mmCIF file with all atom_site columns, C-alpha atoms in Angstrom:
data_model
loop_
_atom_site.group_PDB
_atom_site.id
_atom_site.type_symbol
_atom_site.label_atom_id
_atom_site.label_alt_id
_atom_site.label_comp_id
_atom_site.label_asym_id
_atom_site.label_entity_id
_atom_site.label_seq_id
_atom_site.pdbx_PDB_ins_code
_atom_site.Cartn_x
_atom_site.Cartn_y
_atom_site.Cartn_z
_atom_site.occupancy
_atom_site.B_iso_or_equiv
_atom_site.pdbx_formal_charge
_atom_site.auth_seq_id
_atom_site.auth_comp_id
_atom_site.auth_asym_id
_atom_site.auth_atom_id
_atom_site.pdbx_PDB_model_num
ATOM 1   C CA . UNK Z 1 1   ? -15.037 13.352  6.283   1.00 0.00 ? 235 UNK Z CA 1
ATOM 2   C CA . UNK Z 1 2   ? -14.001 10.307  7.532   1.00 0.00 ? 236 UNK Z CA 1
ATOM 3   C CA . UNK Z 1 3   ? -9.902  10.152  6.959   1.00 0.00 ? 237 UNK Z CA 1
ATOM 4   C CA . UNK Z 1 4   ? -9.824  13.818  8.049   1.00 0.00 ? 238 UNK Z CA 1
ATOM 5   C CA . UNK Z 1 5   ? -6.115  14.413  9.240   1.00 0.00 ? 239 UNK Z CA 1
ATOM 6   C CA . UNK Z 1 6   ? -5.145  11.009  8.251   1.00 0.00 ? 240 UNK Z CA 1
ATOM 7   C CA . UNK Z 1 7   ? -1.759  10.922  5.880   1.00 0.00 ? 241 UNK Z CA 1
ATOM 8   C CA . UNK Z 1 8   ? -1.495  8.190   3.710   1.00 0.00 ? 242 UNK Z CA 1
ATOM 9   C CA . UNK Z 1 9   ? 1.419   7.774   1.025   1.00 0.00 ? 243 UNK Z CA 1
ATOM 10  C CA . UNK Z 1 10  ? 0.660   5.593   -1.867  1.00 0.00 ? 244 UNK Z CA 1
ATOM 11  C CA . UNK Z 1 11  ? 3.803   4.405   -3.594  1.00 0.00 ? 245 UNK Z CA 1
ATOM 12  C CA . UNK Z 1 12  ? 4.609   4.999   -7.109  1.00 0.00 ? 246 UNK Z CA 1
ATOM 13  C CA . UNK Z 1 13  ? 7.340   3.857   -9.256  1.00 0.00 ? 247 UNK Z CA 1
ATOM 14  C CA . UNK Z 1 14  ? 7.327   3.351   -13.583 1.00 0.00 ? 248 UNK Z CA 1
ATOM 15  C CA . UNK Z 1 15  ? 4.745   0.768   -14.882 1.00 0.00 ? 249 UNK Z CA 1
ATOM 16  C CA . UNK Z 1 16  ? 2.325   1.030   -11.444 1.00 0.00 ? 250 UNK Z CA 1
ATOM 17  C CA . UNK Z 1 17  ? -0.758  -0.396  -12.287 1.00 0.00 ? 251 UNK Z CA 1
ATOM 18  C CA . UNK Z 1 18  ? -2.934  2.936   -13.102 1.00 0.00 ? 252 UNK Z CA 1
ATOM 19  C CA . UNK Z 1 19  ? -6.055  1.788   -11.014 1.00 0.00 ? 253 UNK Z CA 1
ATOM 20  C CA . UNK Z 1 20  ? -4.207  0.509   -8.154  1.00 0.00 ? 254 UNK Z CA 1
ATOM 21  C CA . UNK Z 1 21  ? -2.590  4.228   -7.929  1.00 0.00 ? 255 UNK Z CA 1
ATOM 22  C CA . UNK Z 1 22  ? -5.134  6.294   -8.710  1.00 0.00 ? 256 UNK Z CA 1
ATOM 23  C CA . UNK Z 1 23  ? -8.404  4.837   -7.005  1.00 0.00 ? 257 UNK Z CA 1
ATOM 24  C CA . UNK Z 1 24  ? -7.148  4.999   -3.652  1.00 0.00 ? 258 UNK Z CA 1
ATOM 25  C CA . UNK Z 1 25  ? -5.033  8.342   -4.042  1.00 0.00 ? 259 UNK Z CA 1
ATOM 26  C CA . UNK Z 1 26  ? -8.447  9.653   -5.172  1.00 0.00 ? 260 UNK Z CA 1
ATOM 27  C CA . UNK Z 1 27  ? -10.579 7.676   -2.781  1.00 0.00 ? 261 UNK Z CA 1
ATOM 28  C CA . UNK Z 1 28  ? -9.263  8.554   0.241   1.00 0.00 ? 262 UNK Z CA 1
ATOM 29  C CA . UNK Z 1 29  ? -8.585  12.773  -0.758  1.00 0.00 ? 263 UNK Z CA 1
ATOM 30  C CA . UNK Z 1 30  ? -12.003 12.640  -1.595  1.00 0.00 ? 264 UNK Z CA 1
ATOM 31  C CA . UNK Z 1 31  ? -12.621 11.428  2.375   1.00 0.00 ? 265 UNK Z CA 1
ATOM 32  C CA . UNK Z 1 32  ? -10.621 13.979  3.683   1.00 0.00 ? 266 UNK Z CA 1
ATOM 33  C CA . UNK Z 1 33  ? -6.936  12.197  4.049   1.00 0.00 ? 267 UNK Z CA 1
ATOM 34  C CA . UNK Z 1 34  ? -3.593  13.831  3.223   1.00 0.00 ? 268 UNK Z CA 1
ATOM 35  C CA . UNK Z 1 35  ? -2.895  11.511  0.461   1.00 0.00 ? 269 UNK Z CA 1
ATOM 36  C CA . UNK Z 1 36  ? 0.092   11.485  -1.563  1.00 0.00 ? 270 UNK Z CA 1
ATOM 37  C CA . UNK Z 1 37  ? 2.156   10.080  -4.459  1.00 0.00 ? 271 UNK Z CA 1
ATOM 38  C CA . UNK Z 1 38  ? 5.542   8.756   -3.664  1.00 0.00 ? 272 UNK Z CA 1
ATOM 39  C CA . UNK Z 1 39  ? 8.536   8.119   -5.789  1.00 0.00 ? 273 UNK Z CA 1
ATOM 40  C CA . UNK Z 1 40  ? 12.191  8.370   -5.813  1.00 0.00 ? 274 UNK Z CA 1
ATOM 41  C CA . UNK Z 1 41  ? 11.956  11.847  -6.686  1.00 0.00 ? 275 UNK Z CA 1
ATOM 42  C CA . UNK Z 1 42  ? 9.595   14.505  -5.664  1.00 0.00 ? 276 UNK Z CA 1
ATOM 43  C CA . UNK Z 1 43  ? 8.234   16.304  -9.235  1.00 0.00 ? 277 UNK Z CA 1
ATOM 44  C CA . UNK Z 1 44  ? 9.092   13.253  -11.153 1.00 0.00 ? 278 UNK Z CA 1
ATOM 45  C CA . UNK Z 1 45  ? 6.550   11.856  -13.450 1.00 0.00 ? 279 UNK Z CA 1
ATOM 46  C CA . UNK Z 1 46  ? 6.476   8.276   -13.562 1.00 0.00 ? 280 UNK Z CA 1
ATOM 47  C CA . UNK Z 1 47  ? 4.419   6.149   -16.230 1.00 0.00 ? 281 UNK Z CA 1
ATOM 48  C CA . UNK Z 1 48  ? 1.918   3.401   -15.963 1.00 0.00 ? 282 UNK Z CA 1
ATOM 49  C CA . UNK Z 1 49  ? 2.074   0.236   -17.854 1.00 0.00 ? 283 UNK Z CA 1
ATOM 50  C CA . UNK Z 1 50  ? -0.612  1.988   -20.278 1.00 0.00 ? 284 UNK Z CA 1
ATOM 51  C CA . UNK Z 1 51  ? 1.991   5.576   -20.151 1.00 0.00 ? 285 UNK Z CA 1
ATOM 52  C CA . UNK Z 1 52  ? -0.502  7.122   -17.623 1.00 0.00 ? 286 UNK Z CA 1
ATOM 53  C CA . UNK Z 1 53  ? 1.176   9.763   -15.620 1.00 0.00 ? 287 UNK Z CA 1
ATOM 54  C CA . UNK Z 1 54  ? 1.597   10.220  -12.039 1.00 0.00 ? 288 UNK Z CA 1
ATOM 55  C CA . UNK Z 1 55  ? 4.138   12.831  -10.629 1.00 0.00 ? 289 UNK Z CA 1
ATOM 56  C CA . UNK Z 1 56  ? 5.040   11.945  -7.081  1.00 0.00 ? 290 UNK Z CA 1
ATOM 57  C CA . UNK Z 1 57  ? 4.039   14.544  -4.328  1.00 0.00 ? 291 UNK Z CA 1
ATOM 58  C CA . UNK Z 1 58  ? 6.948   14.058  -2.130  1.00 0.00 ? 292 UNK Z CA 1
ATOM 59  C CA . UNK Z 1 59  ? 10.367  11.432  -2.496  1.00 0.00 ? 293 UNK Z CA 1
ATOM 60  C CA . UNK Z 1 60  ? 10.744  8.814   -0.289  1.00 0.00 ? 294 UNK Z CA 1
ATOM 61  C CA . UNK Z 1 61  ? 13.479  10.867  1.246   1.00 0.00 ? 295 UNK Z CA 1
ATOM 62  C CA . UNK Z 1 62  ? 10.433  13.346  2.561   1.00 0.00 ? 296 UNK Z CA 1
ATOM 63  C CA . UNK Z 1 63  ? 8.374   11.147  4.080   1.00 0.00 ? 297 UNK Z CA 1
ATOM 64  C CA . UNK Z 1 64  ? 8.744   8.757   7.336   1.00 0.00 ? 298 UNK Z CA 1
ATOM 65  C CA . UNK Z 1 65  ? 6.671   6.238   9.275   1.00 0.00 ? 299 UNK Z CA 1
ATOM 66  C CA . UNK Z 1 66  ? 6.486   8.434   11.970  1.00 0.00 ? 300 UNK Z CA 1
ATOM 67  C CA . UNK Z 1 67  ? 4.642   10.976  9.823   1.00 0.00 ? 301 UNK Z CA 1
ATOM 68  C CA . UNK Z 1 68  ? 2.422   8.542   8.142   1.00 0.00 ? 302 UNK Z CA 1
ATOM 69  C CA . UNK Z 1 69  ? -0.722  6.623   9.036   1.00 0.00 ? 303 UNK Z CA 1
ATOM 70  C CA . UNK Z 1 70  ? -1.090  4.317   5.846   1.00 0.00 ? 304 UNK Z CA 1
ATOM 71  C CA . UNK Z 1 71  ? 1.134   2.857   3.222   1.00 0.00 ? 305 UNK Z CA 1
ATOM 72  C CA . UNK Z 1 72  ? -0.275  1.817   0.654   1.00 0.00 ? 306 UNK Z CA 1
ATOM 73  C CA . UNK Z 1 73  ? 1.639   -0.566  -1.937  1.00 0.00 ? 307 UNK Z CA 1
ATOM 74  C CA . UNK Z 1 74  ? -0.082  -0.732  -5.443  1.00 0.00 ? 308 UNK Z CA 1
ATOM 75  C CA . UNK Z 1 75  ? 0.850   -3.435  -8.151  1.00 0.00 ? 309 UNK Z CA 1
ATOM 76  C CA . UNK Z 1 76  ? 1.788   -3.490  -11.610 1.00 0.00 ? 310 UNK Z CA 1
ATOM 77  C CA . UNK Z 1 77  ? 5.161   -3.916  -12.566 1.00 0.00 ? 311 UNK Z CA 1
ATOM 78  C CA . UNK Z 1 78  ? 6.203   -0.697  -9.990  1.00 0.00 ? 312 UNK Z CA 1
ATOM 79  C CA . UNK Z 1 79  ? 7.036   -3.414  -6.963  1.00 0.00 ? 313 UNK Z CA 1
ATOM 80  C CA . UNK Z 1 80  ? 9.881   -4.801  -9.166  1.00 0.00 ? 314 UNK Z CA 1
ATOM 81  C CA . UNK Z 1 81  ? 11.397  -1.416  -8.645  1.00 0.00 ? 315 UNK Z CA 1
ATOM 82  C CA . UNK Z 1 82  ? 10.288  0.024   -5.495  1.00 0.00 ? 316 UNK Z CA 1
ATOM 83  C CA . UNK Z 1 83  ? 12.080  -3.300  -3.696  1.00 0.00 ? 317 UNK Z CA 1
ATOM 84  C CA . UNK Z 1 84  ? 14.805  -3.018  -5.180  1.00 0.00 ? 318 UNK Z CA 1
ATOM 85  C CA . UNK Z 1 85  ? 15.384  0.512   -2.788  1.00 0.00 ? 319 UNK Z CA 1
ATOM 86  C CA . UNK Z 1 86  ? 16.421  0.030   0.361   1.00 0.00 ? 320 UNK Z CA 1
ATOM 87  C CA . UNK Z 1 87  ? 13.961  3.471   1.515   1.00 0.00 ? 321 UNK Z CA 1
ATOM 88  C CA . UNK Z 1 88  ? 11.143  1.627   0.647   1.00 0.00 ? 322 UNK Z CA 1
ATOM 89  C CA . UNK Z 1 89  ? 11.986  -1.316  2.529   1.00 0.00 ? 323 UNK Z CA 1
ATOM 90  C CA . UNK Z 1 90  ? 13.095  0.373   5.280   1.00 0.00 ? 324 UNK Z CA 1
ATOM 91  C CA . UNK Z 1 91  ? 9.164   2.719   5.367   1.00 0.00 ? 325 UNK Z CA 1
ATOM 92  C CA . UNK Z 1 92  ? 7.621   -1.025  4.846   1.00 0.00 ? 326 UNK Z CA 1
ATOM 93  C CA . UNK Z 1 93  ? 9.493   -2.206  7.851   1.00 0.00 ? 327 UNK Z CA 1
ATOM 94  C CA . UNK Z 1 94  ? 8.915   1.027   9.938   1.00 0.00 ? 328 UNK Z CA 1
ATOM 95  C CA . UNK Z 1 95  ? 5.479   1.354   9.045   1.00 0.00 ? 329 UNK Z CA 1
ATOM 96  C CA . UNK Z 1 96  ? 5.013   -2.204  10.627  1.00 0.00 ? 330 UNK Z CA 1
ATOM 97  C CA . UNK Z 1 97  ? 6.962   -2.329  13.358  1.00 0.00 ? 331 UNK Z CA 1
ATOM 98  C CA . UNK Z 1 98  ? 4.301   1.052   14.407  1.00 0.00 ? 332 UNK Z CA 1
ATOM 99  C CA . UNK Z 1 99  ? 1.400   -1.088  13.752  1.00 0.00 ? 333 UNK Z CA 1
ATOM 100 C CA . UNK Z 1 100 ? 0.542   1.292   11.252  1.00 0.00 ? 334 UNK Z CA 1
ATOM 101 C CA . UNK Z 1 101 ? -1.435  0.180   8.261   1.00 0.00 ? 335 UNK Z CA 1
ATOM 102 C CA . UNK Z 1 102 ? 0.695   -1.515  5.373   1.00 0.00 ? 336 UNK Z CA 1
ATOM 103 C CA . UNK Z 1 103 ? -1.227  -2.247  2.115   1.00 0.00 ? 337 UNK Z CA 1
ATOM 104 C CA . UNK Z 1 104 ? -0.919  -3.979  -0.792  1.00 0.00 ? 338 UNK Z CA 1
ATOM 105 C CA . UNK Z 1 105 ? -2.429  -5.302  -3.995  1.00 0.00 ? 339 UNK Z CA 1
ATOM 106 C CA . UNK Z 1 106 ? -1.380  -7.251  -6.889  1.00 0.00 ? 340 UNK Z CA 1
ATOM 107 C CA . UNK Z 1 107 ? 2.120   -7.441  -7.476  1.00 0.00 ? 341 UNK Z CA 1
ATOM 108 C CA . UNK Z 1 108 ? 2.949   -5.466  -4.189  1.00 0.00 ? 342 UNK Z CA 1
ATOM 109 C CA . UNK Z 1 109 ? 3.404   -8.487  -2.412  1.00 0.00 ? 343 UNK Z CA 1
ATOM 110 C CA . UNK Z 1 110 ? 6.960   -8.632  -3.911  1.00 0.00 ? 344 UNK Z CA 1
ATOM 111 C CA . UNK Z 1 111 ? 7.652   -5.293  -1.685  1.00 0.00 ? 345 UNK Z CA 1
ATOM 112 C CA . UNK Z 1 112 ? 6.390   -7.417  1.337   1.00 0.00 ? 346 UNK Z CA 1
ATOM 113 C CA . UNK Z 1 113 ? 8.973   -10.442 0.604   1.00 0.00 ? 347 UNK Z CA 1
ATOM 114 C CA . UNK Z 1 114 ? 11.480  -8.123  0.197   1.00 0.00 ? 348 UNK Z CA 1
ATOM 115 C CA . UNK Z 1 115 ? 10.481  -6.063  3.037   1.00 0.00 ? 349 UNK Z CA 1
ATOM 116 C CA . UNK Z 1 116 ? 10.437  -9.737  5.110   1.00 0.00 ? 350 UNK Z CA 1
ATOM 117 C CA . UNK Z 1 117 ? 7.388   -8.626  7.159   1.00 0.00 ? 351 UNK Z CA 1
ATOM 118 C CA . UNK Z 1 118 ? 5.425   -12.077 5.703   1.00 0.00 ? 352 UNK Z CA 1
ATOM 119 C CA . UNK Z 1 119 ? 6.243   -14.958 7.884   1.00 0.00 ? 353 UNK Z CA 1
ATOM 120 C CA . UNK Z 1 120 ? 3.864   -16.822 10.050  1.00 0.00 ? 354 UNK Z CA 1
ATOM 121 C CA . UNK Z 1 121 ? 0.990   -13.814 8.853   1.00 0.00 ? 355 UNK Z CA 1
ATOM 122 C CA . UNK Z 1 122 ? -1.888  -14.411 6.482   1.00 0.00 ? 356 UNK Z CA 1
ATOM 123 C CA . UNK Z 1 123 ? -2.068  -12.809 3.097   1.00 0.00 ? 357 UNK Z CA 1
ATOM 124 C CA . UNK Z 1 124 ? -3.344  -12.520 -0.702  1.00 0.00 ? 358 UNK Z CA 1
ATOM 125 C CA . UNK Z 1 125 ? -1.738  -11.230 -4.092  1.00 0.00 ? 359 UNK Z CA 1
ATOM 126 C CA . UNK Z 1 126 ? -1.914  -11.775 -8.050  1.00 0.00 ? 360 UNK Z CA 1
ATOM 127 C CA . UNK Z 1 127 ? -1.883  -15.760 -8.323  1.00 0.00 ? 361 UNK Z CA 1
ATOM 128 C CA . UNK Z 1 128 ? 1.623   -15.293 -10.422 1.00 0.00 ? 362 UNK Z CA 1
ATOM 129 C CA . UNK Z 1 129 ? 3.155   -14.561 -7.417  1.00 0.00 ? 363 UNK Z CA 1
ATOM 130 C CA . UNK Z 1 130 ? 1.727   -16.706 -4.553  1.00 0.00 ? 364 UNK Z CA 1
ATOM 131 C CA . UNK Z 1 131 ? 4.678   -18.571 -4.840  1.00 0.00 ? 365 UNK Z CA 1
ATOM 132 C CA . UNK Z 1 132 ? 6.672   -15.624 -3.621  1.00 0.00 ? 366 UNK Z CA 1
ATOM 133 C CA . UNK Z 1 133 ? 4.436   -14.898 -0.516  1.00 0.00 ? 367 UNK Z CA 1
ATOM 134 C CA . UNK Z 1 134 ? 4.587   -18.321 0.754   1.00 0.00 ? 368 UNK Z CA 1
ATOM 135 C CA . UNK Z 1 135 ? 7.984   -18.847 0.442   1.00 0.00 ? 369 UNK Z CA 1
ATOM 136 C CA . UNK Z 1 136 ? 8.685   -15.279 2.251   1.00 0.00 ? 370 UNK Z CA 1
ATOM 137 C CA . UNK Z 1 137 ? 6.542   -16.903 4.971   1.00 0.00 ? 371 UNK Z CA 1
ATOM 138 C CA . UNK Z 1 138 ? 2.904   -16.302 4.344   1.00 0.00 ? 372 UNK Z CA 1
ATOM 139 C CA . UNK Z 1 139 ? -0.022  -18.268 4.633   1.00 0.00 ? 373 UNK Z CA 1
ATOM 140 C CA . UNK Z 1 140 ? -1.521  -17.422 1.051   1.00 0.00 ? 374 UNK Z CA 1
ATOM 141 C CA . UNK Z 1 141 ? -5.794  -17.176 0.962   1.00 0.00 ? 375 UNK Z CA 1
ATOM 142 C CA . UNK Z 1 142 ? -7.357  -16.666 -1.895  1.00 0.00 ? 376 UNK Z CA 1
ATOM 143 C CA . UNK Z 1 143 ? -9.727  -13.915 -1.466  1.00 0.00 ? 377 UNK Z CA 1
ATOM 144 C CA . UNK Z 1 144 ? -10.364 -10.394 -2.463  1.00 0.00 ? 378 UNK Z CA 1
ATOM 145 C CA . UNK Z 1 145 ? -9.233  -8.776  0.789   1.00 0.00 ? 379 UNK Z CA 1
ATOM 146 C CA . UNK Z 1 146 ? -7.131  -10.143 3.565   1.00 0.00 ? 380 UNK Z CA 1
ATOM 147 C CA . UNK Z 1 147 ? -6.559  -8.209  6.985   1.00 0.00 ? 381 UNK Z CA 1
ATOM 148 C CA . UNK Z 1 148 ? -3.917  -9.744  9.506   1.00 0.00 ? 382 UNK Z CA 1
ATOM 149 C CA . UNK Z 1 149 ? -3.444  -6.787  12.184  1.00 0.00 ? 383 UNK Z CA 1
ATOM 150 C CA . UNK Z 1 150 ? -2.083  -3.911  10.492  1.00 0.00 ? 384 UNK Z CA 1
ATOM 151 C CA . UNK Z 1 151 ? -1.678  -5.785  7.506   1.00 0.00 ? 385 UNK Z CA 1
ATOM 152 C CA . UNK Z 1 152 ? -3.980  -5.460  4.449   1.00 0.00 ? 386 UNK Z CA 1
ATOM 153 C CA . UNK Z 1 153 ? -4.142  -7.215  0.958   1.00 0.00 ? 387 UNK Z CA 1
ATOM 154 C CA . UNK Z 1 154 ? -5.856  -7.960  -2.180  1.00 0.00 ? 388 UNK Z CA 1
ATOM 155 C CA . UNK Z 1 155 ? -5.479  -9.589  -5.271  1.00 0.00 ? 389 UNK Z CA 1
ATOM 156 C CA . UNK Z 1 156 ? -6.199  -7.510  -8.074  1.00 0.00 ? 390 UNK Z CA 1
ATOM 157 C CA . UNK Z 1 157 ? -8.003  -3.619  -9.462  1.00 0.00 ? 391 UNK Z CA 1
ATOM 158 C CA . UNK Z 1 158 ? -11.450 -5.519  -9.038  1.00 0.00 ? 392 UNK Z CA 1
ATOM 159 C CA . UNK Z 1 159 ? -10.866 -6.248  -5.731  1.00 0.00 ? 393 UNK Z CA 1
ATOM 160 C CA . UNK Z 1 160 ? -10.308 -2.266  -4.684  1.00 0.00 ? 394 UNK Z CA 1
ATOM 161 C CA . UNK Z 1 161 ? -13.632 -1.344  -3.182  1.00 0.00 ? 395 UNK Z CA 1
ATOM 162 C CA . UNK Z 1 162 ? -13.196 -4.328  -0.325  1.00 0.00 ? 396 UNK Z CA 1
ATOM 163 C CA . UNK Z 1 163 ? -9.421  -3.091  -0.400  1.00 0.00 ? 397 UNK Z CA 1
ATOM 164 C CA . UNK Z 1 164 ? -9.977  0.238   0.390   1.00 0.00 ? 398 UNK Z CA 1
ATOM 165 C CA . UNK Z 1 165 ? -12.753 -0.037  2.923   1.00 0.00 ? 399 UNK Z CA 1
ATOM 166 C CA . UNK Z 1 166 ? -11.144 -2.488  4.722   1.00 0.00 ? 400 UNK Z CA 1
ATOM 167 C CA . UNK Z 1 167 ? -8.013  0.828   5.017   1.00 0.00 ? 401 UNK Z CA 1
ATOM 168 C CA . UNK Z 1 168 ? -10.845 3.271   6.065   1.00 0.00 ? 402 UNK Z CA 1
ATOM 169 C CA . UNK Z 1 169 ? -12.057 0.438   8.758   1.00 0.00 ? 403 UNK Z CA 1
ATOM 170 C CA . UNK Z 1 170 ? -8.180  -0.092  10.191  1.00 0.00 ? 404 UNK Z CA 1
ATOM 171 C CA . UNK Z 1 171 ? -7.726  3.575   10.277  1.00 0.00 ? 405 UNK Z CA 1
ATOM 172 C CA . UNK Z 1 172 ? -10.997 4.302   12.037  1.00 0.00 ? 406 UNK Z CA 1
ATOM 173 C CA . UNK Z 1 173 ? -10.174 1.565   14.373  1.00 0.00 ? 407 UNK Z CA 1
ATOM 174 C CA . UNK Z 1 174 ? -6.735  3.186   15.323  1.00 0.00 ? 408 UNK Z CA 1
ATOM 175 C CA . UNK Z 1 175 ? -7.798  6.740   15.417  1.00 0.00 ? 409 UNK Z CA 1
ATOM 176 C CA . UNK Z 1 176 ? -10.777 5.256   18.163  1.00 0.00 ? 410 UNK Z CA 1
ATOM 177 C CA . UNK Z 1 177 ? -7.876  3.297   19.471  1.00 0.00 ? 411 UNK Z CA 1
ATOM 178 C CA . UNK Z 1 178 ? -5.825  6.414   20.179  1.00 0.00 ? 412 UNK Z CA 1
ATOM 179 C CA . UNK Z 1 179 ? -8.679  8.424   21.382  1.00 0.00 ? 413 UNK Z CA 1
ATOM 180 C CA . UNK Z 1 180 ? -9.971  6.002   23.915  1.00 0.00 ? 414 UNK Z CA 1
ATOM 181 C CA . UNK Z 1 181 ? -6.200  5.192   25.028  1.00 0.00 ? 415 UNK Z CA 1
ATOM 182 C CA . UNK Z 1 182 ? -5.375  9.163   24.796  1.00 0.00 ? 416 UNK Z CA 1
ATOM 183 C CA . UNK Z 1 183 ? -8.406  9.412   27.841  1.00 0.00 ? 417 UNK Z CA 1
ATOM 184 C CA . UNK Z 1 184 ? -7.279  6.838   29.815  1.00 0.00 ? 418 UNK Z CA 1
#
């Protein structure tokens, strides 16, 4: 299992986008991560744009960059809320600073603006919201998955296979990273 003792936390707030939740929490269990739902509150259901349910594994209070190895961002309506809370700026921010993976598709660039981690880097979203990234700073490319250091994106649910491989390939690079460095 590839992600084996990896912990990733995939955001989730009311009307997430229930692909860009669910593939990846699924994905990368499946490969052996710790992967988790979460919200505002721990045991809270929260509702797609469809009224899928997720119920968030731990609150944002429970979890901390230092604990983490991936954020994960997904789209939907969701990012309207989740950057609107200081805690999830704050994790975006953290998780950054570490050089830990950050990603984000759709919508999710909103948390990014918000989060101010965009300037002078290279990134993709929903075309609705370009606008956004560029003026928070980004260098907008329109393609289905853009990595700039720690920093991952894509554009829509379609473009979640490149999206999530390209997670797997920064978190294999770290953990080989840390090994190598770890020996030295």
């Amino acid at each position: 299992m590839e992600l084996e003792g990896r912990k990733i936390a995939v955001l989730v707030a009311d009307l997430y986008q229930e692909m860009e939740v669910w593939y990846p929490l699924l994905r990368f269990r499946e490969d052996g991560a710790e992967t988790f739902a979460v919200g505002a509150e721990a045991g809270r259901s929260y509702a797609s744009k469809k009224g899928y349910p997720v119920v968030a594994d731990k609150s944002l209070d429970q979890v901390s960059a230092a604990a983490l190895d991936a954020l994960i961002v997904p789209g939907g309506w969701a990012p309207d809320t989740l950057r609107q809370d200081e805690r999830v700026l704050k994790l975006v921010r953290e998780m950054d600073k570490a050089g830990k993976v950050v990603a984000a598709i759709c919508h999710a660039g909103w948390v990014l603006c918000s989060a101010g981690i965009l300037r002078g880097r290279k990134a993709t979203c929903f075309k609705a919201i370009k606008d956004d990234l560029t003026n928070a700073g980004a260098h907008y490319v329109d393609e289905e998955v853009v990595v700039d250091g720690n920093l991952i994106t894509s554009r829509v649910p379609t473009d979640l296979p490149a999206f999530c491989r390209e997670i797997v390939k920064a978190l294999a690079a770290r953990a080989v990273a840390q090994t190598t460095g770890a020996r030295s």
